[in-house]
């Protein structure tokens, strides 16, 4: 039997469809009996709940959250604590998810945002990618993927916002945007 | 209570993430208790099975298929029969899904492909959009969305392929591409 080789996928750009692509990929993988884990960055579900979390867990996806709060939504949060949360995530992914959980598909949701915000350097993320178990498919989502990160990936989709209702003042809609 | 107003979303472009975005959106919508229906175009699941179908149905999504075969995959199929399948789909959507099923979210998967292949005109699709029930969110996926169709939508994400493993000769992978 051939050895399974997982690739690295990046979904970036300013259009709608990055997190939802990764969820769709998860559904496809679950349908094939794959084990899937999610690590969410910069999302505090207790303040900003989202429709997908419960369904993902119902489908057997293990989910983890790091660096929940950022100064963007909570000005009292220090940049240092966000950086610390991101480093904790990298350690957890490398030492726990890569080694013990070892899912077939691992999604690092919004991690690309850590780069333009200087919470993580692209070298730190590339180092993580290099330690990925060979069979694991790794998906990185979020705006702000740098050229360097994109060079380290096998698949890059850039989702361009041609048009978004936010621009006409339509507020975020439950079940659609979150 | 405010009247719910559904919008029209288009996912197009040559990158990976169009169908998976719509599936992710479905998961989010299901998590909010929305009713979701799918109409698949140009996909013969009995020949080319896909991981997501079973999970979507398990989540309560009603799925329908039209114009299953095209000359691209089955040279013996006539263009006329594809056109007929597409017209049947439009009728079914307008007279059955818009009226009786009336889901909160309706995905027309790969319908945009009908335009460059001249199976449907953009005016036929725009006419469908115009008949959409007000509260329904309508999602159109597939390469080849024309400028005219995009003008008729509220949200357009164009997924650009920066890089895809197909280009390095990696074959379609179960659980990832299908």
Tab-separated table of C-alpha atoms in Angstrom:
chain	number	residue	atom	x	y	z
A	1	UNK	CA	0.000	0.000	0.000
A	2	UNK	CA	1.240	3.460	-0.864
A	3	UNK	CA	2.077	5.762	1.994
A	4	UNK	CA	-0.485	8.491	2.438
A	5	UNK	CA	0.990	11.936	1.916
A	6	UNK	CA	-0.878	14.918	3.311
A	7	UNK	CA	-0.432	18.380	1.829
A	8	UNK	CA	-0.577	21.918	3.139
A	9	UNK	CA	-3.483	24.101	2.003
A	10	UNK	CA	-3.915	27.835	2.517
A	11	UNK	CA	-7.149	29.827	2.169
A	12	UNK	CA	-6.494	33.542	2.297
A	13	UNK	CA	-7.719	36.831	0.825
A	14	UNK	CA	-10.381	39.339	1.867
A	15	UNK	CA	-13.456	37.562	0.474
A	16	UNK	CA	-16.043	35.387	2.214
A	17	UNK	CA	-15.266	31.697	2.033
A	18	UNK	CA	-12.095	30.907	3.961
A	19	UNK	CA	-13.451	29.343	7.145
A	20	UNK	CA	-16.479	27.942	5.313
A	21	UNK	CA	-14.143	26.229	2.778
A	22	UNK	CA	-12.317	24.524	5.616
A	23	UNK	CA	-15.628	23.398	7.133
A	24	UNK	CA	-16.753	22.037	3.772
A	25	UNK	CA	-13.475	20.182	3.423
A	26	UNK	CA	-14.058	18.780	6.904
A	27	UNK	CA	-17.499	17.476	5.909
A	28	UNK	CA	-15.988	15.823	2.831
A	29	UNK	CA	-13.206	14.252	4.922
A	30	UNK	CA	-15.646	13.052	7.609
A	31	UNK	CA	-17.685	11.461	4.809
A	32	UNK	CA	-14.587	9.421	3.959
A	33	UNK	CA	-14.055	8.337	7.546
A	34	UNK	CA	-11.179	10.723	8.201
A	35	UNK	CA	-10.382	12.031	11.667
A	36	UNK	CA	-10.489	15.829	11.800
A	37	UNK	CA	-9.274	18.317	14.414
A	38	UNK	CA	-9.726	22.102	14.481
A	39	UNK	CA	-7.665	24.732	16.235
A	40	UNK	CA	-9.420	28.095	16.338
A	41	UNK	CA	-7.372	31.267	16.748
A	42	UNK	CA	-8.774	34.661	17.809
A	43	UNK	CA	-12.342	33.456	18.247
A	44	UNK	CA	-14.097	33.796	21.572
A	45	UNK	CA	-17.187	31.677	21.028
A	46	UNK	CA	-18.633	32.584	24.443
A	47	UNK	CA	-18.888	36.220	23.287
A	48	UNK	CA	-19.283	35.637	19.547
A	49	UNK	CA	-20.981	32.277	19.110
A	50	UNK	CA	-21.041	30.711	15.674
A	51	UNK	CA	-23.369	28.224	14.012
A	52	UNK	CA	-20.757	25.732	12.900
A	53	UNK	CA	-19.122	24.788	16.206
A	54	UNK	CA	-21.877	22.553	17.521
A	55	UNK	CA	-22.321	20.741	14.199
A	56	UNK	CA	-18.581	20.160	13.808
A	57	UNK	CA	-18.486	18.616	17.285
A	58	UNK	CA	-21.599	16.576	16.515
A	59	UNK	CA	-19.754	15.212	13.460
A	60	UNK	CA	-16.942	14.051	15.739
A	61	UNK	CA	-14.490	16.878	15.088
A	62	UNK	CA	-12.292	17.702	18.088
A	63	UNK	CA	-11.987	21.458	18.514
A	64	UNK	CA	-9.474	23.557	20.450
A	65	UNK	CA	-9.227	27.313	20.922
A	66	UNK	CA	-6.239	29.570	21.595
A	67	UNK	CA	-5.669	33.318	21.818
A	68	UNK	CA	-9.416	33.814	22.125
A	69	UNK	CA	-9.352	37.545	22.741
A	70	UNK	CA	-7.432	40.226	20.882
A	71	UNK	CA	-7.163	43.990	21.331
A	72	UNK	CA	-9.275	44.374	18.187
A	73	UNK	CA	-12.425	43.218	19.990
A	74	UNK	CA	-11.275	43.743	23.597
A	75	UNK	CA	-8.982	46.746	23.958
A	76	UNK	CA	-8.012	45.665	27.501
A	77	UNK	CA	-6.269	42.554	26.149
A	78	UNK	CA	-2.509	42.963	25.813
A	79	UNK	CA	-0.621	42.050	22.670
A	80	UNK	CA	1.760	40.019	24.834
A	81	UNK	CA	-1.058	37.756	26.033
A	82	UNK	CA	-2.169	37.145	22.438
A	83	UNK	CA	1.390	36.285	21.444
A	84	UNK	CA	1.576	33.919	24.431
A	85	UNK	CA	-1.697	32.256	23.412
A	86	UNK	CA	-0.376	31.752	19.879
A	87	UNK	CA	2.872	30.216	21.148
A	88	UNK	CA	0.868	27.908	23.425
A	89	UNK	CA	-1.122	26.863	20.358
A	90	UNK	CA	2.040	26.067	18.367
A	91	UNK	CA	3.359	23.966	21.271
A	92	UNK	CA	0.066	22.150	21.658
A	93	UNK	CA	-0.170	21.443	17.937
A	94	UNK	CA	3.421	20.214	17.709
A	95	UNK	CA	3.507	18.140	20.902
A	96	UNK	CA	-0.055	16.954	21.236
A	97	UNK	CA	-1.949	17.105	17.912
A	98	UNK	CA	0.968	16.062	15.680
A	99	UNK	CA	1.970	13.270	18.065
A	100	UNK	CA	-1.033	11.915	19.948
A	101	UNK	CA	-4.214	12.974	18.146
A	102	UNK	CA	-2.618	12.727	14.697
A	103	UNK	CA	-5.807	13.514	12.746
A	104	UNK	CA	-5.985	12.973	8.987
A	105	UNK	CA	-7.017	16.624	8.569
A	106	UNK	CA	-6.027	19.453	10.871
A	107	UNK	CA	-7.469	22.930	10.335
A	108	UNK	CA	-5.737	25.949	11.868
A	109	UNK	CA	-8.542	28.465	11.566
A	110	UNK	CA	-7.523	32.135	11.210
A	111	UNK	CA	-3.861	31.388	11.954
A	112	UNK	CA	-2.780	33.431	8.914
A	113	UNK	CA	-4.043	36.538	10.729
A	114	UNK	CA	-1.251	36.096	13.245
A	115	UNK	CA	1.290	37.200	10.641
A	116	UNK	CA	0.175	40.757	9.725
A	117	UNK	CA	-0.628	41.306	13.407
A	118	UNK	CA	2.890	40.137	14.378
A	119	UNK	CA	1.597	37.621	16.901
A	120	UNK	CA	3.568	34.946	15.089
A	121	UNK	CA	6.312	35.247	12.501
A	122	UNK	CA	5.994	33.375	9.257
A	123	UNK	CA	9.120	31.440	10.209
A	124	UNK	CA	7.375	30.142	13.322
A	125	UNK	CA	4.445	28.905	11.245
A	126	UNK	CA	6.739	27.433	8.585
A	127	UNK	CA	8.622	25.592	11.319
A	128	UNK	CA	5.286	24.124	12.435
A	129	UNK	CA	4.475	23.065	8.870
A	130	UNK	CA	7.864	21.329	8.614
A	131	UNK	CA	7.069	19.230	11.684
A	132	UNK	CA	3.724	18.059	10.292
A	133	UNK	CA	3.338	14.262	10.216
A	134	UNK	CA	3.645	13.112	6.592
A	135	UNK	CA	0.107	11.671	6.233
A	136	UNK	CA	-1.629	14.712	7.739
A	137	UNK	CA	-3.452	17.282	5.575
A	138	UNK	CA	-2.914	20.709	7.140
A	139	UNK	CA	-5.202	23.639	6.329
A	140	UNK	CA	-4.399	27.230	7.285
A	141	UNK	CA	-7.096	29.872	6.931
A	142	UNK	CA	-7.264	33.623	7.414
A	143	UNK	CA	-6.370	36.852	5.681
A	144	UNK	CA	-2.800	37.941	5.642
A	145	UNK	CA	-0.914	34.836	4.525
A	146	UNK	CA	2.528	36.118	3.536
A	147	UNK	CA	4.364	35.193	0.339
A	148	UNK	CA	6.756	33.130	2.429
A	149	UNK	CA	3.954	31.066	3.992
A	150	UNK	CA	2.319	30.605	0.596
A	151	UNK	CA	5.625	29.317	-0.794
A	152	UNK	CA	5.645	26.679	1.933
A	153	UNK	CA	2.164	25.396	0.970
A	154	UNK	CA	1.099	22.957	-1.753
A	155	UNK	CA	-2.284	24.558	-2.435
A	156	UNK	CA	-3.163	28.221	-2.119
A	157	UNK	CA	-6.587	29.674	-2.835
A	158	UNK	CA	-6.921	33.444	-2.605
A	159	UNK	CA	-10.518	34.447	-2.081
A	160	UNK	CA	-11.065	37.851	-3.550
A	161	UNK	CA	-13.967	39.961	-2.400
A	162	UNK	CA	-15.613	41.210	-5.582
A	163	UNK	CA	-18.663	42.295	-3.621
A	164	UNK	CA	-19.853	41.907	-0.025
A	165	UNK	CA	-23.106	43.120	1.565
A	166	UNK	CA	-21.085	44.571	4.496
A	167	UNK	CA	-20.008	47.284	2.068
A	168	UNK	CA	-23.632	48.327	1.596
A	169	UNK	CA	-24.147	48.438	5.347
A	170	UNK	CA	-25.830	45.045	5.780
A	171	UNK	CA	-24.889	43.839	9.292
A	172	UNK	CA	-23.447	40.360	10.011
A	173	UNK	CA	-26.216	37.812	9.692
A	174	UNK	CA	-26.763	34.815	11.984
A	175	UNK	CA	-26.456	31.527	10.142
A	176	UNK	CA	-24.679	33.197	7.233
A	177	UNK	CA	-21.731	35.169	8.559
A	178	UNK	CA	-21.568	33.441	11.950
B	1	UNK	CA	-40.283	41.363	13.950
B	2	UNK	CA	-38.261	42.437	10.956
B	3	UNK	CA	-38.836	40.562	7.753
B	4	UNK	CA	-35.964	38.231	6.960
B	5	UNK	CA	-34.265	39.160	3.704
B	6	UNK	CA	-32.112	36.549	2.000
B	7	UNK	CA	-29.331	37.542	-0.349
B	8	UNK	CA	-27.691	36.038	-3.420
B	9	UNK	CA	-24.122	34.779	-3.078
B	10	UNK	CA	-21.772	33.678	-5.846
B	11	UNK	CA	-18.590	31.632	-5.444
B	12	UNK	CA	-16.625	31.506	-8.668
B	13	UNK	CA	-13.038	31.434	-9.960
B	14	UNK	CA	-10.573	28.659	-10.753
B	15	UNK	CA	-9.323	27.954	-7.226
B	16	UNK	CA	-10.305	25.215	-4.763
B	17	UNK	CA	-12.996	26.296	-2.316
B	18	UNK	CA	-16.254	26.956	-4.163
B	19	UNK	CA	-18.299	23.869	-3.333
B	20	UNK	CA	-16.572	23.478	0.034
B	21	UNK	CA	-17.518	27.087	0.915
B	22	UNK	CA	-21.148	26.320	0.223
B	23	UNK	CA	-20.947	23.175	2.369
B	24	UNK	CA	-19.366	25.159	5.202
B	25	UNK	CA	-22.108	27.746	4.908
B	26	UNK	CA	-24.615	24.903	5.079
B	27	UNK	CA	-23.079	23.598	8.300
B	28	UNK	CA	-23.242	27.086	9.809
B	29	UNK	CA	-26.871	27.489	8.719
B	30	UNK	CA	-27.841	24.040	10.043
B	31	UNK	CA	-26.247	25.031	13.359
B	32	UNK	CA	-28.721	27.905	13.506
B	33	UNK	CA	-31.682	25.665	12.772
B	34	UNK	CA	-32.041	26.729	9.145
B	35	UNK	CA	-33.542	24.463	6.513
B	36	UNK	CA	-31.124	23.843	3.632
B	37	UNK	CA	-31.601	22.348	0.163
B	38	UNK	CA	-28.974	21.561	-2.470
B	39	UNK	CA	-29.345	21.250	-6.211
B	40	UNK	CA	-26.321	19.637	-7.834
B	41	UNK	CA	-25.593	20.258	-11.512
B	42	UNK	CA	-23.247	18.171	-13.685
B	43	UNK	CA	-22.372	15.677	-10.940
B	44	UNK	CA	-23.062	11.992	-11.389
B	45	UNK	CA	-22.472	10.670	-7.883
B	46	UNK	CA	-23.011	7.064	-8.954
B	47	UNK	CA	-19.909	7.332	-11.171
B	48	UNK	CA	-18.007	9.963	-9.223
B	49	UNK	CA	-19.008	9.594	-5.581
B	50	UNK	CA	-18.087	12.345	-3.161
B	51	UNK	CA	-17.533	12.428	0.586
B	52	UNK	CA	-19.906	15.240	1.418
B	53	UNK	CA	-23.202	13.897	0.073
B	54	UNK	CA	-23.901	11.401	2.840
B	55	UNK	CA	-22.982	13.845	5.599
B	56	UNK	CA	-25.145	16.607	4.118
B	57	UNK	CA	-28.097	14.227	4.020
B	58	UNK	CA	-27.328	13.048	7.559
B	59	UNK	CA	-27.499	16.701	8.639
B	60	UNK	CA	-30.993	16.930	7.173
B	61	UNK	CA	-30.132	18.658	3.904
B	62	UNK	CA	-32.425	17.693	1.033
B	63	UNK	CA	-30.422	17.139	-2.137
B	64	UNK	CA	-31.461	17.026	-5.792
B	65	UNK	CA	-29.462	16.385	-8.955
B	66	UNK	CA	-29.958	17.525	-12.550
B	67	UNK	CA	-27.986	17.277	-15.771
B	68	UNK	CA	-25.852	14.575	-14.181
B	69	UNK	CA	-23.832	13.721	-17.255
B	70	UNK	CA	-22.087	16.035	-19.697
B	71	UNK	CA	-20.063	15.407	-22.853
B	72	UNK	CA	-16.949	16.402	-20.855
B	73	UNK	CA	-17.020	13.138	-18.894
B	74	UNK	CA	-19.292	11.089	-21.182
B	75	UNK	CA	-18.779	11.924	-24.847
B	76	UNK	CA	-21.950	10.007	-25.805
B	77	UNK	CA	-24.121	12.523	-23.934
B	78	UNK	CA	-25.670	15.133	-26.212
B	79	UNK	CA	-25.520	18.840	-25.454
B	80	UNK	CA	-29.290	18.976	-25.987
B	81	UNK	CA	-29.915	16.530	-23.141
B	82	UNK	CA	-27.733	18.611	-20.809
B	83	UNK	CA	-29.635	21.742	-21.783
B	84	UNK	CA	-32.894	19.902	-21.118
B	85	UNK	CA	-31.653	18.767	-17.696
B	86	UNK	CA	-30.725	22.340	-16.833
B	87	UNK	CA	-34.144	23.646	-17.896
B	88	UNK	CA	-35.823	20.915	-15.840
B	89	UNK	CA	-33.744	22.075	-12.880
B	90	UNK	CA	-34.843	25.698	-13.315
B	91	UNK	CA	-38.479	24.617	-13.463
B	92	UNK	CA	-38.131	22.411	-10.404
B	93	UNK	CA	-36.385	25.172	-8.441
B	94	UNK	CA	-38.958	27.778	-9.405
B	95	UNK	CA	-42.090	25.677	-9.008
B	96	UNK	CA	-41.148	23.274	-6.243
B	97	UNK	CA	-38.215	24.547	-4.168
B	98	UNK	CA	-39.200	28.235	-4.198
B	99	UNK	CA	-42.849	27.411	-3.480
B	100	UNK	CA	-43.154	24.211	-1.451
B	101	UNK	CA	-39.793	23.393	0.125
B	102	UNK	CA	-38.905	27.066	0.632
B	103	UNK	CA	-35.615	26.410	2.476
B	104	UNK	CA	-33.780	29.210	4.299
B	105	UNK	CA	-30.680	28.425	2.258
B	106	UNK	CA	-30.652	26.979	-1.240
B	107	UNK	CA	-27.352	26.053	-2.898
B	108	UNK	CA	-27.180	25.639	-6.681
B	109	UNK	CA	-23.915	23.771	-6.932
B	110	UNK	CA	-21.902	24.260	-10.158
B	111	UNK	CA	-24.739	26.132	-11.860
B	112	UNK	CA	-22.315	28.892	-12.951
B	113	UNK	CA	-20.651	26.330	-15.222
B	114	UNK	CA	-23.812	26.281	-17.310
B	115	UNK	CA	-23.005	29.747	-18.651
B	116	UNK	CA	-19.629	29.298	-20.410
B	117	UNK	CA	-20.890	25.927	-21.678
B	118	UNK	CA	-24.039	27.595	-23.066
B	119	UNK	CA	-26.363	25.152	-21.319
B	120	UNK	CA	-28.135	28.126	-19.747
B	121	UNK	CA	-27.975	31.818	-20.572
B	122	UNK	CA	-27.210	34.287	-17.842
B	123	UNK	CA	-30.641	35.806	-18.434
B	124	UNK	CA	-32.263	32.478	-17.578
B	125	UNK	CA	-30.354	32.314	-14.307
B	126	UNK	CA	-31.052	35.978	-13.525
B	127	UNK	CA	-34.738	35.339	-14.126
B	128	UNK	CA	-34.539	32.521	-11.561
B	129	UNK	CA	-32.810	34.825	-9.064
B	130	UNK	CA	-35.572	37.397	-9.527
B	131	UNK	CA	-38.197	34.810	-8.567
B	132	UNK	CA	-36.393	33.857	-5.348
B	133	UNK	CA	-38.607	34.114	-2.252
B	134	UNK	CA	-37.515	37.190	-0.276
B	135	UNK	CA	-36.357	35.362	2.896
B	136	UNK	CA	-34.301	32.745	1.006
B	137	UNK	CA	-30.494	32.908	0.830
B	138	UNK	CA	-29.441	31.665	-2.604
B	139	UNK	CA	-25.900	30.458	-3.290
B	140	UNK	CA	-24.545	29.827	-6.791
B	141	UNK	CA	-21.218	28.055	-7.172
B	142	UNK	CA	-18.994	27.124	-10.098
B	143	UNK	CA	-16.446	28.614	-12.435
B	144	UNK	CA	-17.618	30.821	-15.198
B	145	UNK	CA	-19.985	33.261	-13.490
B	146	UNK	CA	-20.445	36.066	-16.007
B	147	UNK	CA	-20.245	39.776	-15.194
B	148	UNK	CA	-23.993	39.973	-15.688
B	149	UNK	CA	-24.691	37.237	-13.130
B	150	UNK	CA	-22.250	38.797	-10.690
B	151	UNK	CA	-24.061	42.121	-11.050
B	152	UNK	CA	-27.286	40.395	-10.032
B	153	UNK	CA	-25.727	39.046	-6.794
B	154	UNK	CA	-25.218	40.704	-3.418
B	155	UNK	CA	-22.024	38.854	-2.531
B	156	UNK	CA	-19.364	37.623	-4.938
B	157	UNK	CA	-16.208	35.791	-3.892
B	158	UNK	CA	-13.752	34.952	-6.634
B	159	UNK	CA	-11.482	32.137	-5.605
B	160	UNK	CA	-8.186	32.491	-7.364
B	161	UNK	CA	-5.906	29.503	-7.766
B	162	UNK	CA	-2.486	30.707	-6.668
B	163	UNK	CA	-1.265	27.119	-6.501
B	164	UNK	CA	-2.850	23.678	-6.811
B	165	UNK	CA	-1.236	20.254	-6.485
B	166	UNK	CA	-2.980	19.150	-9.726
B	167	UNK	CA	-0.457	21.368	-11.511
B	168	UNK	CA	2.406	19.275	-10.123
B	169	UNK	CA	0.685	16.093	-11.254
B	170	UNK	CA	-0.843	15.074	-7.907
B	171	UNK	CA	-4.058	13.165	-8.740
B	172	UNK	CA	-7.471	13.958	-7.166
B	173	UNK	CA	-7.454	12.729	-3.589
B	174	UNK	CA	-10.354	11.009	-1.836
B	175	UNK	CA	-11.626	12.990	1.159
B	176	UNK	CA	-9.882	16.148	-0.080
B	177	UNK	CA	-10.917	16.781	-3.688
B	178	UNK	CA	-13.979	14.535	-3.610
